[in-house]
Short mmCIF file of C-alpha atoms in Angstrom, two decimals:
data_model
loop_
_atom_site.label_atom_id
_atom_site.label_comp_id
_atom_site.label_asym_id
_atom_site.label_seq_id
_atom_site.Cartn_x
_atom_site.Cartn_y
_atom_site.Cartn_z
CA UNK J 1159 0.00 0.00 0.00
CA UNK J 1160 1.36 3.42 -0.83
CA UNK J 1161 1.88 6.39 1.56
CA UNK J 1162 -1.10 8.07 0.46
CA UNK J 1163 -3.32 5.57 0.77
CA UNK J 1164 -2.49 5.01 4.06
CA UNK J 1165 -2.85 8.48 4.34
CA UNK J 1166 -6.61 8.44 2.56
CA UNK J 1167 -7.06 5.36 4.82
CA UNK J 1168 -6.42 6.91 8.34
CA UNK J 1169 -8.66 10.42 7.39
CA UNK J 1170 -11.50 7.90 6.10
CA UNK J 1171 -10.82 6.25 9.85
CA UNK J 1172 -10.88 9.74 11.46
CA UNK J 1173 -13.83 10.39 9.42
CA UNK J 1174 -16.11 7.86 10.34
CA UNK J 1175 -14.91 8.48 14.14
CA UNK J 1176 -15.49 11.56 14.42
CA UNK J 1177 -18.90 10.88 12.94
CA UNK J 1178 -19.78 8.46 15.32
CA UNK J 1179 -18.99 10.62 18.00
CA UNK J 1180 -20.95 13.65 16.57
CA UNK J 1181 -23.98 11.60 16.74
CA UNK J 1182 -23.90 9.54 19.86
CA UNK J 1183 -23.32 13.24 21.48
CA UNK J 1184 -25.70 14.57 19.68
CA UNK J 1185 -28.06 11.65 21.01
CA UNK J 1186 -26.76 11.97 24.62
CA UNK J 1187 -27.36 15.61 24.48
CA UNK J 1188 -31.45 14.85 23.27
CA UNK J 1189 -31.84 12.08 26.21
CA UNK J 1190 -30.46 15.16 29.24
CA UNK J 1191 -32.75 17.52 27.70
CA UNK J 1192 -35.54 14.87 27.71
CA UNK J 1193 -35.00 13.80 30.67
CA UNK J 1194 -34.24 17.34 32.67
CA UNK J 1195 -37.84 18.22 30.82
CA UNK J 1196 -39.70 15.64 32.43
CA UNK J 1197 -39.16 16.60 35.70
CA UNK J 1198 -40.08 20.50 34.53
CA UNK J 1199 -43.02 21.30 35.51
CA UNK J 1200 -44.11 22.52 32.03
CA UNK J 1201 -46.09 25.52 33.15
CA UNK J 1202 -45.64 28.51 30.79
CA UNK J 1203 -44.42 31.43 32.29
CA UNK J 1204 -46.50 34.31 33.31
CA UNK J 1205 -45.67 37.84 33.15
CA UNK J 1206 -44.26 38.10 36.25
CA UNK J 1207 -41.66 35.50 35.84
CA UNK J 1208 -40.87 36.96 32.16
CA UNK J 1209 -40.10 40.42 33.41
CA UNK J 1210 -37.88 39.26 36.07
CA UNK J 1211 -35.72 37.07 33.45
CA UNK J 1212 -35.34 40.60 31.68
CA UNK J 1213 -33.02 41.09 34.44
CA UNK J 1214 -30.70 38.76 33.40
CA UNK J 1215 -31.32 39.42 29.69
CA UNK J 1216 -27.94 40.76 28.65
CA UNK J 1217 -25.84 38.29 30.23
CA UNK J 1218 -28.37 35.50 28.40
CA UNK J 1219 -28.19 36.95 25.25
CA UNK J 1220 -24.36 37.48 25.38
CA UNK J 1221 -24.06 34.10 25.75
CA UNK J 1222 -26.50 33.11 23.16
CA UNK J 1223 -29.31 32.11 25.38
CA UNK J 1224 -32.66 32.60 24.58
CA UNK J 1225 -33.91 35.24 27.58
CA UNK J 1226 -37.09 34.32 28.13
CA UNK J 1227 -37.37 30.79 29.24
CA UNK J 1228 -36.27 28.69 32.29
CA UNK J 1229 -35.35 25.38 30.02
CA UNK J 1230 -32.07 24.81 28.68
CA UNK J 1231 -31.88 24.03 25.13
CA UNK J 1232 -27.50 23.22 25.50
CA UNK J 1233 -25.86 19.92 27.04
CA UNK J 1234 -26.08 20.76 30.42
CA UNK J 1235 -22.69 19.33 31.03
CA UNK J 1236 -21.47 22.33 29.69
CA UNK J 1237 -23.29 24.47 32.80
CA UNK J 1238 -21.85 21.68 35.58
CA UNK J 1239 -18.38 22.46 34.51
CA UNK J 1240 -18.57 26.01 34.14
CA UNK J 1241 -20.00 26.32 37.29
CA UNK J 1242 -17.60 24.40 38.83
CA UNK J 1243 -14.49 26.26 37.09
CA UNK J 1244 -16.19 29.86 36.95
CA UNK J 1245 -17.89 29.54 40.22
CA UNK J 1246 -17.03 26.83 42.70
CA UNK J 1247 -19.94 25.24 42.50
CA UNK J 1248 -20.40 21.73 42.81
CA UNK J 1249 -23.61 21.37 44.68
CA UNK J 1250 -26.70 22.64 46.32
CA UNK J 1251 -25.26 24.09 49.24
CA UNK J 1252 -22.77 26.00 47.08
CA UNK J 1253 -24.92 27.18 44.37
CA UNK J 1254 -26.89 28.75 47.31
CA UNK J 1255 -24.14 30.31 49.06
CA UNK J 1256 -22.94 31.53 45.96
CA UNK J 1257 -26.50 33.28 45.28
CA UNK J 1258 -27.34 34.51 48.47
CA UNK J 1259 -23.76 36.71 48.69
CA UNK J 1260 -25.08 37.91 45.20
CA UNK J 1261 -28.16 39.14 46.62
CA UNK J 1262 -26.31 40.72 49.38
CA UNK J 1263 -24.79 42.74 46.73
CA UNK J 1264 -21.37 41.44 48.41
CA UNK J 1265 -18.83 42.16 45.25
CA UNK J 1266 -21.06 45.43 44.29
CA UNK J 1267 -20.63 47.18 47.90
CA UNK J 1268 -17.21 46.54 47.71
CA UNK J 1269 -17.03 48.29 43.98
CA UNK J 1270 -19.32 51.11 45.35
CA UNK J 1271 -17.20 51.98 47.85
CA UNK J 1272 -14.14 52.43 45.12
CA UNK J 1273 -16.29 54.27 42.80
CA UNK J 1274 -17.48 57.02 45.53
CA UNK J 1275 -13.37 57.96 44.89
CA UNK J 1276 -14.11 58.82 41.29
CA UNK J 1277 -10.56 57.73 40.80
CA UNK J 1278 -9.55 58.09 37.13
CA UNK J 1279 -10.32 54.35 36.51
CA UNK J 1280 -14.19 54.54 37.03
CA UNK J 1281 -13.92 57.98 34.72
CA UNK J 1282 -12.39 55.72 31.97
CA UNK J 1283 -15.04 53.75 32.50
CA UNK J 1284 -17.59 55.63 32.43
CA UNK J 1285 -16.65 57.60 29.09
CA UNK J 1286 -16.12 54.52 27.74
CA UNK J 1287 -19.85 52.91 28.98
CA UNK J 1288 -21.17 56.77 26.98
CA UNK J 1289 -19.65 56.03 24.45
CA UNK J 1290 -20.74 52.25 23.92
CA UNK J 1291 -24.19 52.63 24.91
CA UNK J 1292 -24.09 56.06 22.81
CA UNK J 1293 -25.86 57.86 25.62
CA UNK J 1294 -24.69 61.02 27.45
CA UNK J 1295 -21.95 61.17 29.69
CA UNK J 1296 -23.65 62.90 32.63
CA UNK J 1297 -26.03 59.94 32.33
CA UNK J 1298 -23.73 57.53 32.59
CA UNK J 1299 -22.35 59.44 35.82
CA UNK J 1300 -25.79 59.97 37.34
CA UNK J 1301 -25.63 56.03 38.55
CA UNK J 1302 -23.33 55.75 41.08
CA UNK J 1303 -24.21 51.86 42.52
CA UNK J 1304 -23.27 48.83 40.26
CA UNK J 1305 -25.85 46.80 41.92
CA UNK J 1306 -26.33 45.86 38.72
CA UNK J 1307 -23.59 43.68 38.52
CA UNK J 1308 -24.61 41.30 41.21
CA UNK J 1309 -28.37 40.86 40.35
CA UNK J 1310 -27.86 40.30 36.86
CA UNK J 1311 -25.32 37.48 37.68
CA UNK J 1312 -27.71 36.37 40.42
CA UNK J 1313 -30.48 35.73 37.77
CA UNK J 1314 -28.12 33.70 35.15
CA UNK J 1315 -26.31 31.69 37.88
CA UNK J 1316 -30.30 30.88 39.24
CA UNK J 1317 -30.92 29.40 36.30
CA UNK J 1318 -27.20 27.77 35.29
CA UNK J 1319 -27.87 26.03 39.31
CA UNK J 1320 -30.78 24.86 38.12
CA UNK J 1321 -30.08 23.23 34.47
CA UNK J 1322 -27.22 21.94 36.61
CA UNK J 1323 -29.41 20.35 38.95
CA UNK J 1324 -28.65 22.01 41.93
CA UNK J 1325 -31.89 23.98 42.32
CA UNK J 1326 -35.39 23.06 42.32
CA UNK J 1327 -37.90 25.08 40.29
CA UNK J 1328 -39.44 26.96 43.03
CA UNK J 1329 -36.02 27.72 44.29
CA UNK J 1330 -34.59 28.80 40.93
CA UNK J 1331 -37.81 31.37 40.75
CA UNK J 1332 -37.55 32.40 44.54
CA UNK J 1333 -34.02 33.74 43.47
CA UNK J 1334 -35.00 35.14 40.35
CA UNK J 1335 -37.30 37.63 41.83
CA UNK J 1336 -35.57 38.52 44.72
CA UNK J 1337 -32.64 39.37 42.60
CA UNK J 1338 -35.49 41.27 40.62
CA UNK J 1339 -37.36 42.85 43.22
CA UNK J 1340 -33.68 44.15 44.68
CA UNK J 1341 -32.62 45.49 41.35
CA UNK J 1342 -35.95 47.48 40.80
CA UNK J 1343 -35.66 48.87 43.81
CA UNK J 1344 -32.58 50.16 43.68
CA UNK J 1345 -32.41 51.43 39.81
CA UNK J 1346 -34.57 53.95 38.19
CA UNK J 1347 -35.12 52.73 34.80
CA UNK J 1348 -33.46 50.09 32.22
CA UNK J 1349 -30.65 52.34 31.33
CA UNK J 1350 -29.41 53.17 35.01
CA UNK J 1351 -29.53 49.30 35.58
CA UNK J 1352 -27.60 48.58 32.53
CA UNK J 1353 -25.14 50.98 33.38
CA UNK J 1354 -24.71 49.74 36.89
CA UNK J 1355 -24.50 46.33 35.62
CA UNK J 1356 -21.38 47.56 33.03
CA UNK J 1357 -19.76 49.77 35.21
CA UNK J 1358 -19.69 46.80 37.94
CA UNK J 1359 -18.44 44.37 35.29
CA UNK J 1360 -16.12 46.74 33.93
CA UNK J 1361 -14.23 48.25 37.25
CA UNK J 1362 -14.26 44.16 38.32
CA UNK J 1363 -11.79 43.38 34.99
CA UNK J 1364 -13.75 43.01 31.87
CA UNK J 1365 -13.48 44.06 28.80
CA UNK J 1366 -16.55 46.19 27.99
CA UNK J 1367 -16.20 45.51 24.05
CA UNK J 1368 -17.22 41.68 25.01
CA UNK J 1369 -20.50 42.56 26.01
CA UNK J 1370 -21.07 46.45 25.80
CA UNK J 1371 -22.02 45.59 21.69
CA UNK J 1372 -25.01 43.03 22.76
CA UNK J 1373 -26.13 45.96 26.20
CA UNK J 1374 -26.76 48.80 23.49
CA UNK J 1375 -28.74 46.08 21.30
CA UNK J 1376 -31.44 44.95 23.97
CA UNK J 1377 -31.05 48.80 25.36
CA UNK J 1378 -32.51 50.28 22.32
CA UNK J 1379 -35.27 47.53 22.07
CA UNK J 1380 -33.75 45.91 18.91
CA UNK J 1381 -34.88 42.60 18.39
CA UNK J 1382 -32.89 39.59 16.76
CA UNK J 1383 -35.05 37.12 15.30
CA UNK J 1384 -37.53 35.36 18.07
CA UNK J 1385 -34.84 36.45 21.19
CA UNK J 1386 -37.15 38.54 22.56
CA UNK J 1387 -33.76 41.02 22.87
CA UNK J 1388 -36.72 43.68 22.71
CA UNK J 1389 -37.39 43.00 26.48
CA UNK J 1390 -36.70 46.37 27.91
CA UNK J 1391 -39.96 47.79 25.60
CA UNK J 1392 -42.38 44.74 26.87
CA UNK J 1393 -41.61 44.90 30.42
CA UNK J 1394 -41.90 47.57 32.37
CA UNK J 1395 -38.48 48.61 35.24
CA UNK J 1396 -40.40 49.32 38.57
#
């Protein structure tokens, strides 16, 4: 046999492997889903529970998740390891822990209290947050809490906890509209939130260009196909 078809004969192998692979995945992935779905309790949400997932729409939408649902439509392997890597969290006591210092608005206090400085970093910030969000600069400088930060996190990791299986359904809810209830209460309007949630995630080490595109989008009420990234029109702040 000649070198290239050995060659042709180890990609064909390769091939078919990879093949294989793709589609037992692809059926391991259907029998989670079907599975995690039978023990959903298949109500349709109301408009309650929709306007509090609005809270969390930027972060779902960055990560190409549809916003408003509580269902995971991704292997939910995928959510057990980045919770463990991005959050320590390997159970129910964790994922709990983890929400309830969210709620406490433990790693926004602590950003507050630098902010109140107005050291040059949080004014490079917040020219930068004007000029992605293309909104004025005194605007940006009126909201001085990044509360939004931790309640927008609190409302994806509710849901990642519970398409991880650490959460019930009444649990994941319970901590969706606390997070919610805290973040309407503390913001004025969609904007002030959105800028509380950048500035936080901004000051804490992130790039703003990685999400700052996808904040403007659901912002001005654009919508994207059926991603309801038109959220902050349909649901109303306080």
């Amino acid at each position: 046999m000649s070198t290239m078809s050995i060659v042709v004969l180890v990609a064909c192998v390769f091939a078919a492997y990879f093949a294989v692979l793709f589609v037992y995945m692809k059926r391991k992935k259907a029998r989670q889903l079907d599975e995690f779905k039978s023990k959903h309790s298949g109500n349709p949400l109301d408009e309650k529970q929709k306007r509090a997932l609005a809270f969390g729409g930027i972060l779902f939408s960055n990560r190409f998740e549809k916003i408003l649902t509580i269902l995971p439509e991704d292997n939910l392997n995928t959510y057990i390891a980045g919770l463990k890597n991005q959050w320590e969290i390997e159970n129910s006591s964790d994922a709990k822990e983890a929400l309830e210092n969210l709620l406490n608005l433990t790693k926004s206090k602590d950003i507050d209290a630098f902010v109140a400085g107005s050291p040059e970093q949080v004014k490079a910030a917040q020219k930068e947050i004007s000029k992605e969000l293309g909104i004025s600069l005194a605007s940006v400088e009126a909201t001085r809490s990044t509360f939004g930060w931790d309640t927008m996190r609190a409302v994806s990791l509710a849901r990642w906890c519970y398409w991880a299986g650490y959460l019930t359904e009444q649990e994941t809810w319970e901590f969706i509209h606390k997070a919610a209830d805290i973040a309407s209460t503390l913001g004025k309007n969609w904007e002030d939130y959105t800028v509380s949630f950048l500035l936080g995630r901004t000051i804490h080490g992130f790039d703003l260009e990685d999400i700052g595109s996808m904040a403007k989008y659901i912002l001005n009420g654009k919508t994207r196909g059926d991603e309801n990234t038109d959220i902050y029109l349909k649901y109303s702040y306080k």
